[in-house]
PDB file of C-alpha atoms in Angstrom:
ATOM      1  CA  MET A   1     228.392 128.322  21.577  1.00 54.00           C
ATOM      2  CA  PHE A   2     228.755 131.159  19.052  1.00 54.00           C
ATOM      3  CA  SER A   3     229.693 133.881  21.544  1.00 59.00           C
ATOM      4  CA  MET A   4     233.181 135.378  21.521  1.00 58.00           C
ATOM      5  CA  GLU A   5     233.948 133.390  24.689  1.00 64.00           C
ATOM      6  CA  GLY A   6     232.336 130.210  23.398  1.00 67.00           C
ATOM      7  CA  PRO A   7     234.115 126.977  22.492  1.00 75.00           C
ATOM      8  CA  LEU A   8     233.864 127.575  18.737  1.00 80.00           C
ATOM      9  CA  TRP A   9     235.632 130.944  18.795  1.00 81.00           C
ATOM     10  CA  ARG A  10     238.209 129.668  21.276  1.00 83.00           C
ATOM     11  CA  ALA A  11     238.970 126.752  18.958  1.00 87.00           C
ATOM     12  CA  LEU A  12     239.232 129.048  15.928  1.00 88.00           C
ATOM     13  CA  ASN A  13     241.535 131.420  17.838  1.00 90.00           C
ATOM     14  CA  LEU A  14     243.728 128.489  18.851  1.00 91.00           C
ATOM     15  CA  ILE A  15     243.963 127.236  15.267  1.00 93.00           C
ATOM     16  CA  ALA A  16     244.829 130.745  14.066  1.00 94.00           C
ATOM     17  CA  ASP A  17     247.568 131.107  16.704  1.00 94.00           C
ATOM     18  CA  ILE A  18     249.017 127.701  15.815  1.00 95.00           C
ATOM     19  CA  VAL A  19     249.202 128.630  12.125  1.00 96.00           C
ATOM     20  CA  ILE A  20     250.637 132.084  12.874  1.00 96.00           C
ATOM     21  CA  LEU A  21     253.360 130.652  15.099  1.00 96.00           C
ATOM     22  CA  HIS A  22     254.159 128.012  12.504  1.00 97.00           C
ATOM     23  CA  PHE A  23     254.878 130.595   9.815  1.00 97.00           C
ATOM     24  CA  LEU A  24     256.685 132.906  12.233  1.00 97.00           C
ATOM     25  CA  TRP A  25     258.975 130.031  13.153  1.00 97.00           C
ATOM     26  CA  LEU A  26     259.403 129.075   9.507  1.00 96.00           C
ATOM     27  CA  PHE A  27     260.285 132.558   8.263  1.00 96.00           C
ATOM     28  CA  THR A  28     262.648 133.366  11.151  1.00 96.00           C
ATOM     29  CA  SER A  29     264.402 130.004  10.693  1.00 95.00           C
ATOM     30  CA  LEU A  30     265.232 130.572   7.033  1.00 90.00           C
ATOM     31  CA  PRO A  31     268.799 131.803   7.689  1.00 87.00           C
ATOM     32  CA  LEU A  32     269.256 128.381   9.390  1.00 91.00           C
ATOM     33  CA  PHE A  33     271.627 129.715  12.060  1.00 92.00           C
ATOM     34  CA  THR A  34     268.587 131.377  13.700  1.00 95.00           C
ATOM     35  CA  ILE A  35     266.717 128.094  14.246  1.00 96.00           C
ATOM     36  CA  GLY A  36     267.692 128.086  17.922  1.00 96.00           C
ATOM     37  CA  ALA A  37     266.293 131.567  18.514  1.00 97.00           C
ATOM     38  CA  SER A  38     263.116 130.873  16.530  1.00 97.00           C
ATOM     39  CA  THR A  39     262.488 127.584  18.362  1.00 97.00           C
ATOM     40  CA  THR A  40     263.002 129.254  21.724  1.00 97.00           C
ATOM     41  CA  ALA A  41     260.584 132.033  20.731  1.00 97.00           C
ATOM     42  CA  LEU A  42     258.072 129.468  19.468  1.00 97.00           C
ATOM     43  CA  TYR A  43     257.965 127.655  22.808  1.00 97.00           C
ATOM     44  CA  TYR A  44     257.936 130.876  24.810  1.00 96.00           C
ATOM     45  CA  ALA A  45     254.902 132.173  22.927  1.00 96.00           C
ATOM     46  CA  MET A  46     253.087 128.842  22.969  1.00 96.00           C
ATOM     47  CA  MET A  47     253.646 128.108  26.668  1.00 94.00           C
ATOM     48  CA  LYS A  48     252.526 131.632  27.535  1.00 92.00           C
ATOM     49  CA  ARG A  49     249.460 131.210  25.345  1.00 92.00           C
ATOM     50  CA  ILE A  50     248.531 127.912  27.008  1.00 90.00           C
ATOM     51  CA  ARG A  51     249.124 129.073  30.569  1.00 86.00           C
ATOM     52  CA  THR A  52     247.947 132.679  30.694  1.00 80.00           C
ATOM     53  CA  ASN A  53     246.808 133.657  27.200  1.00 76.00           C
ATOM     54  CA  GLU A  54     248.471 137.018  27.879  1.00 69.00           C
ATOM     55  CA  GLY A  55     249.345 139.280  24.976  1.00 67.00           C
ATOM     56  CA  GLN A  56     249.427 138.324  21.315  1.00 88.00           C
ATOM     57  CA  VAL A  57     251.419 135.311  20.144  1.00 92.00           C
ATOM     58  CA  THR A  58     253.183 137.493  17.572  1.00 94.00           C
ATOM     59  CA  SER A  59     254.443 140.044  20.108  1.00 94.00           C
ATOM     60  CA  ASN A  60     255.427 137.303  22.561  1.00 95.00           C
ATOM     61  CA  PHE A  61     257.304 135.470  19.803  1.00 96.00           C
ATOM     62  CA  PHE A  62     259.392 138.471  18.784  1.00 96.00           C
ATOM     63  CA  LYS A  63     259.950 139.457  22.412  1.00 95.00           C
ATOM     64  CA  SER A  64     261.588 136.125  23.145  1.00 96.00           C
ATOM     65  CA  PHE A  65     263.363 136.044  19.767  1.00 96.00           C
ATOM     66  CA  LYS A  66     265.062 139.342  20.557  1.00 96.00           C
ATOM     67  CA  GLU A  67     265.859 138.614  24.213  1.00 95.00           C
ATOM     68  CA  ASN A  68     267.255 135.102  23.665  1.00 96.00           C
ATOM     69  CA  PHE A  69     268.782 135.532  20.206  1.00 96.00           C
ATOM     70  CA  ARG A  70     272.442 135.508  21.213  1.00 96.00           C
ATOM     71  CA  GLN A  71     272.284 132.638  23.679  1.00 96.00           C
ATOM     72  CA  ALA A  72     269.914 130.538  21.561  1.00 97.00           C
ATOM     73  CA  THR A  73     272.132 130.997  18.501  1.00 96.00           C
ATOM     74  CA  VAL A  74     275.221 129.855  20.402  1.00 97.00           C
ATOM     75  CA  LEU A  75     273.314 126.835  21.712  1.00 96.00           C
ATOM     76  CA  TRP A  76     272.140 125.975  18.205  1.00 97.00           C
ATOM     77  CA  LEU A  77     275.658 126.231  16.760  1.00 96.00           C
ATOM     78  CA  ILE A  78     276.913 123.912  19.492  1.00 96.00           C
ATOM     79  CA  VAL A  79     274.125 121.456  18.665  1.00 96.00           C
ATOM     80  CA  VAL A  80     275.070 121.562  14.969  1.00 96.00           C
ATOM     81  CA  LEU A  81     278.749 121.029  15.799  1.00 96.00           C
ATOM     82  CA  VAL A  82     278.021 118.059  18.079  1.00 94.00           C
ATOM     83  CA  ALA A  83     275.667 116.561  15.482  1.00 93.00           C
ATOM     84  CA  ALA A  84     278.327 116.935  12.783  1.00 93.00           C
ATOM     85  CA  VAL A  85     280.987 115.257  14.941  1.00 90.00           C
ATOM     86  CA  LEU A  86     278.643 112.365  15.787  1.00 89.00           C
ATOM     87  CA  TRP A  87     277.682 111.948  12.129  1.00 88.00           C
ATOM     88  CA  VAL A  88     281.327 111.780  11.067  1.00 87.00           C
ATOM     89  CA  ASP A  89     282.141 109.333  13.864  1.00 82.00           C
ATOM     90  CA  LEU A  90     279.194 107.083  12.994  1.00 81.00           C
ATOM     91  CA  ASN A  91     280.165 106.981   9.336  1.00 81.00           C
ATOM     92  CA  PHE A  92     283.810 106.335  10.190  1.00 81.00           C
ATOM     93  CA  CYS A  93     282.972 103.504  12.588  1.00 78.00           C
ATOM     94  CA  THR A  94     280.553 101.955  10.087  1.00 75.00           C
ATOM     95  CA  THR A  95     283.137 101.854   7.328  1.00 78.00           C
ATOM     96  CA  TRP A  96     285.947 100.765   9.645  1.00 74.00           C
ATOM     97  CA  GLY A  97     284.275  97.521  10.698  1.00 69.00           C
ATOM     98  CA  GLY A  98     285.918  94.865  12.845  1.00 73.00           C
ATOM     99  CA  LEU A  99     285.778  94.575  16.614  1.00 75.00           C
ATOM    100  CA  ALA A 100     287.292  98.005  17.263  1.00 72.00           C
ATOM    101  CA  GLY A 101     284.880  99.644  14.829  1.00 72.00           C
ATOM    102  CA  ASN A 102     281.879  97.930  16.429  1.00 78.00           C
ATOM    103  CA  ILE A 103     282.984  98.996  19.902  1.00 80.00           C
ATOM    104  CA  MET A 104     283.382 102.603  18.778  1.00 80.00           C
ATOM    105  CA  LEU A 105     280.041 102.423  16.968  1.00 78.00           C
ATOM    106  CA  ALA A 106     278.329 101.245  20.147  1.00 82.00           C
ATOM    107  CA  GLY A 107     279.989 104.083  22.040  1.00 82.00           C
ATOM    108  CA  CYS A 108     278.691 106.621  19.516  1.00 82.00           C
ATOM    109  CA  TYR A 109     275.159 105.294  19.832  1.00 84.00           C
ATOM    110  CA  MET A 110     275.394 105.414  23.626  1.00 87.00           C
ATOM    111  CA  LEU A 111     276.488 109.055  23.389  1.00 87.00           C
ATOM    112  CA  LEU A 112     273.712 109.794  20.908  1.00 89.00           C
ATOM    113  CA  VAL A 113     270.971 108.933  23.424  1.00 91.00           C
ATOM    114  CA  PRO A 114     271.748 111.628  26.053  1.00 92.00           C
ATOM    115  CA  CYS A 115     272.408 114.133  23.265  1.00 93.00           C
ATOM    116  CA  CYS A 116     268.943 113.571  21.810  1.00 94.00           C
ATOM    117  CA  MET A 117     267.342 113.684  25.263  1.00 95.00           C
ATOM    118  CA  THR A 118     269.056 116.983  25.977  1.00 96.00           C
ATOM    119  CA  LEU A 119     267.994 118.421  22.635  1.00 95.00           C
ATOM    120  CA  LEU A 120     264.334 117.650  23.387  1.00 96.00           C
ATOM    121  CA  TYR A 121     264.448 120.000  26.387  1.00 97.00           C
ATOM    122  CA  LEU A 122     267.143 122.483  25.401  1.00 96.00           C
ATOM    123  CA  PHE A 123     265.203 125.319  23.781  1.00 97.00           C
ATOM    124  CA  PRO A 124     262.033 124.988  25.899  1.00 97.00           C
ATOM    125  CA  VAL A 125     264.279 125.256  28.980  1.00 97.00           C
ATOM    126  CA  LEU A 126     265.896 128.384  27.551  1.00 97.00           C
ATOM    127  CA  ALA A 127     262.434 129.804  26.838  1.00 95.00           C
ATOM    128  CA  LYS A 128     261.372 129.280  30.451  1.00 94.00           C
ATOM    129  CA  PHE A 129     264.471 129.730  32.609  1.00 94.00           C
ATOM    130  CA  THR A 130     267.437 132.084  32.729  1.00 91.00           C
ATOM    131  CA  GLY A 131     270.975 130.794  33.005  1.00 90.00           C
ATOM    132  CA  SER A 132     274.303 130.468  31.279  1.00 94.00           C
ATOM    133  CA  ILE A 133     274.851 128.240  28.265  1.00 94.00           C
ATOM    134  CA  PHE A 134     276.422 125.549  30.445  1.00 95.00           C
ATOM    135  CA  VAL A 135     273.580 125.726  32.991  1.00 96.00           C
ATOM    136  CA  THR A 136     270.976 125.492  30.233  1.00 96.00           C
ATOM    137  CA  PHE A 137     272.616 122.352  28.810  1.00 95.00           C
ATOM    138  CA  LYS A 138     272.945 120.865  32.292  1.00 96.00           C
ATOM    139  CA  ASN A 139     269.327 121.594  33.226  1.00 96.00           C
ATOM    140  CA  ALA A 140     268.043 120.183  29.938  1.00 96.00           C
ATOM    141  CA  LEU A 141     269.947 116.922  30.468  1.00 96.00           C
ATOM    142  CA  PHE A 142     268.961 116.752  34.144  1.00 96.00           C
ATOM    143  CA  MET A 143     265.252 117.253  33.403  1.00 97.00           C
ATOM    144  CA  SER A 144     265.268 114.731  30.564  1.00 96.00           C
ATOM    145  CA  ILE A 145     266.625 112.083  32.937  1.00 96.00           C
ATOM    146  CA  ARG A 146     264.643 113.009  36.038  1.00 96.00           C
ATOM    147  CA  HIS A 147     261.371 113.150  34.111  1.00 97.00           C
ATOM    148  CA  LEU A 148     262.062 110.083  31.998  1.00 96.00           C
ATOM    149  CA  PRO A 149     258.364 109.139  31.500  1.00 96.00           C
ATOM    150  CA  MET A 150     257.705 112.622  30.093  1.00 97.00           C
ATOM    151  CA  THR A 151     260.814 112.325  27.922  1.00 97.00           C
ATOM    152  CA  LEU A 152     259.569 109.016  26.544  1.00 97.00           C
ATOM    153  CA  LEU A 153     256.204 110.661  25.885  1.00 97.00           C
ATOM    154  CA  LEU A 154     257.951 113.384  23.879  1.00 97.00           C
ATOM    155  CA  VAL A 155     259.854 110.746  21.902  1.00 96.00           C
ATOM    156  CA  PHE A 156     256.573 108.960  21.216  1.00 97.00           C
ATOM    157  CA  LEU A 157     254.912 112.164  19.998  1.00 96.00           C
ATOM    158  CA  TRP A 158     257.743 113.014  17.617  1.00 96.00           C
ATOM    159  CA  ALA A 159     258.013 109.416  16.408  1.00 95.00           C
ATOM    160  CA  THR A 160     254.276 109.400  15.709  1.00 95.00           C
ATOM    161  CA  VAL A 161     254.597 112.526  13.585  1.00 94.00           C
ATOM    162  CA  TRP A 162     257.411 111.060  11.489  1.00 93.00           C
ATOM    163  CA  LEU A 163     255.490 107.810  11.112  1.00 94.00           C
ATOM    164  CA  MET A 164     252.381 109.681   9.948  1.00 94.00           C
ATOM    165  CA  LEU A 165     254.465 111.603   7.428  1.00 92.00           C
ATOM    166  CA  ALA A 166     255.796 108.327   6.067  1.00 92.00           C
ATOM    167  CA  ILE A 167     252.527 106.372   5.810  1.00 93.00           C
ATOM    168  CA  PHE A 168     249.824 109.044   5.394  1.00 90.00           C
ATOM    169  CA  PRO A 169     250.658 111.583   2.647  1.00 88.00           C
ATOM    170  CA  PRO A 170     247.748 114.006   3.418  1.00 88.00           C
ATOM    171  CA  PHE A 171     249.338 114.567   6.833  1.00 92.00           C
ATOM    172  CA  THR A 172     252.203 116.312   5.039  1.00 92.00           C
ATOM    173  CA  GLY A 173     249.826 119.068   3.933  1.00 92.00           C
ATOM    174  CA  LEU A 174     248.723 119.664   7.518  1.00 91.00           C
ATOM    175  CA  MET A 175     252.328 119.897   8.681  1.00 94.00           C
ATOM    176  CA  MET A 176     253.206 122.313   5.879  1.00 94.00           C
ATOM    177  CA  VAL A 177     250.639 124.865   7.068  1.00 93.00           C
ATOM    178  CA  SER A 178     250.807 124.301  10.831  1.00 94.00           C
ATOM    179  CA  GLY A 179     253.531 121.779  11.682  1.00 93.00           C
ATOM    180  CA  ALA A 180     255.801 123.834  13.950  1.00 95.00           C
ATOM    181  CA  GLY A 181     252.915 125.488  15.761  1.00 95.00           C
ATOM    182  CA  LEU A 182     250.998 122.233  16.118  1.00 95.00           C
ATOM    183  CA  MET A 183     253.945 120.310  17.559  1.00 96.00           C
ATOM    184  CA  ALA A 184     254.765 123.204  19.865  1.00 96.00           C
ATOM    185  CA  TRP A 185     251.178 123.204  21.129  1.00 96.00           C
ATOM    186  CA  VAL A 186     251.182 119.431  21.710  1.00 96.00           C
ATOM    187  CA  THR A 187     254.601 119.194  23.353  1.00 96.00           C
ATOM    188  CA  ALA A 188     254.297 122.462  25.304  1.00 96.00           C
ATOM    189  CA  HIS A 189     251.688 120.793  27.529  1.00 95.00           C
ATOM    190  CA  VAL A 190     254.328 118.232  28.490  1.00 96.00           C
ATOM    191  CA  TYR A 191     256.963 120.873  29.192  1.00 96.00           C
ATOM    192  CA  ILE A 192     254.561 122.931  31.295  1.00 93.00           C
ATOM    193  CA  GLN A 193     253.911 119.918  33.532  1.00 92.00           C
ATOM    194  CA  VAL A 194     257.650 119.248  33.869  1.00 95.00           C
ATOM    195  CA  PHE A 195     258.564 122.862  34.593  1.00 94.00           C
ATOM    196  CA  ARG A 196     255.907 123.170  37.305  1.00 90.00           C
ATOM    197  CA  THR A 197     258.099 120.925  39.458  1.00 90.00           C
ATOM    198  CA  TYR A 198     260.600 123.785  39.659  1.00 91.00           C
ATOM    199  CA  LEU A 199     258.094 126.671  39.763  1.00 86.00           C
ATOM    200  CA  PRO A 200     255.753 126.187  42.760  1.00 79.00           C
ATOM    201  CA  ASP A 201     254.599 129.810  42.584  1.00 78.00           C
ATOM    202  CA  GLU A 202     253.447 129.234  39.012  1.00 76.00           C
ATOM    203  CA  VAL A 203     251.356 126.239  40.109  1.00 68.00           C
ATOM    204  CA  GLU A 204     249.555 128.369  42.681  1.00 71.00           C
ATOM    205  CA  GLU A 205     249.088 131.150  40.140  1.00 72.00           C
ATOM    206  CA  ASP A 206     247.552 128.733  37.635  1.00 69.00           C
ATOM    207  CA  ARG A 207     245.254 127.300  40.294  1.00 67.00           C
ATOM    208  CA  ARG A 208     243.974 130.762  41.234  1.00 68.00           C
ATOM    209  CA  ARG A 209     243.469 131.644  37.577  1.00 62.00           C
ATOM    210  CA  THR A 210     241.471 128.452  36.999  1.00 57.00           C
ATOM    211  CA  ASP A 211     239.339 129.107  40.078  1.00 53.00           C
ATOM    212  CA  ASN A 212     238.614 132.653  38.880  1.00 57.00           C
ATOM    213  CA  GLU A 213     237.596 131.374  35.468  1.00 52.00           C
ATOM    214  CA  TRP A 214     235.096 128.967  37.004  1.00 45.00           C
ATOM    215  CA  LEU A 215     233.715 131.684  39.273  1.00 45.00           C
ATOM    216  CA  HIS A 216     233.312 133.941  36.213  1.00 49.00           C
ATOM    217  CA  LYS A 217     231.387 131.200  34.395  1.00 50.00           C
ATOM    218  CA  ASP A 218     229.104 130.693  37.380  1.00 49.00           C
TER     219      ASP A 218
END
């Protein structure tokens, strides 16, 4: 139990990596326009840590941050622009009122749903796959629809976090010291399962790695 390969040390290493990635994401997101690159790097490092445990989370984070900075930043600015347009439209339709305003308001809410679904997958997809900005948006939307049960699971996880923040104040302290890393660790398991549909070689690689681990234990 107390060996370097035992469950206690593995748990402590996981907690340390979660906290480290949380603060890396936090510090690299401070300019605000870099949130896309930092989120992409966060999921790259976490998914790699879960799957292969190769390298250090810090080096993997900055590797992805550097490689995906330009594309992730453009994606993030597009997200901000779309969010701003939707916010203005929602406020305009709310104040307009009447039948026309209600129809436009319903249209905005209908558009909001696929936008949120796409956003759930956008930066994890960029962290895992290569492609143009258009292809990344298209793949994120496609996966969110095709894997709807997983998408609903992601919505449930995020909704649970916000609910806990609202009704259980001590939870805020936990999120302040590990929030980004913790949510990345929880949701990355969902993304890994989704992405395996498109990466059959990775499934076989993971199976062989698991078999080798069990043989090593024996």
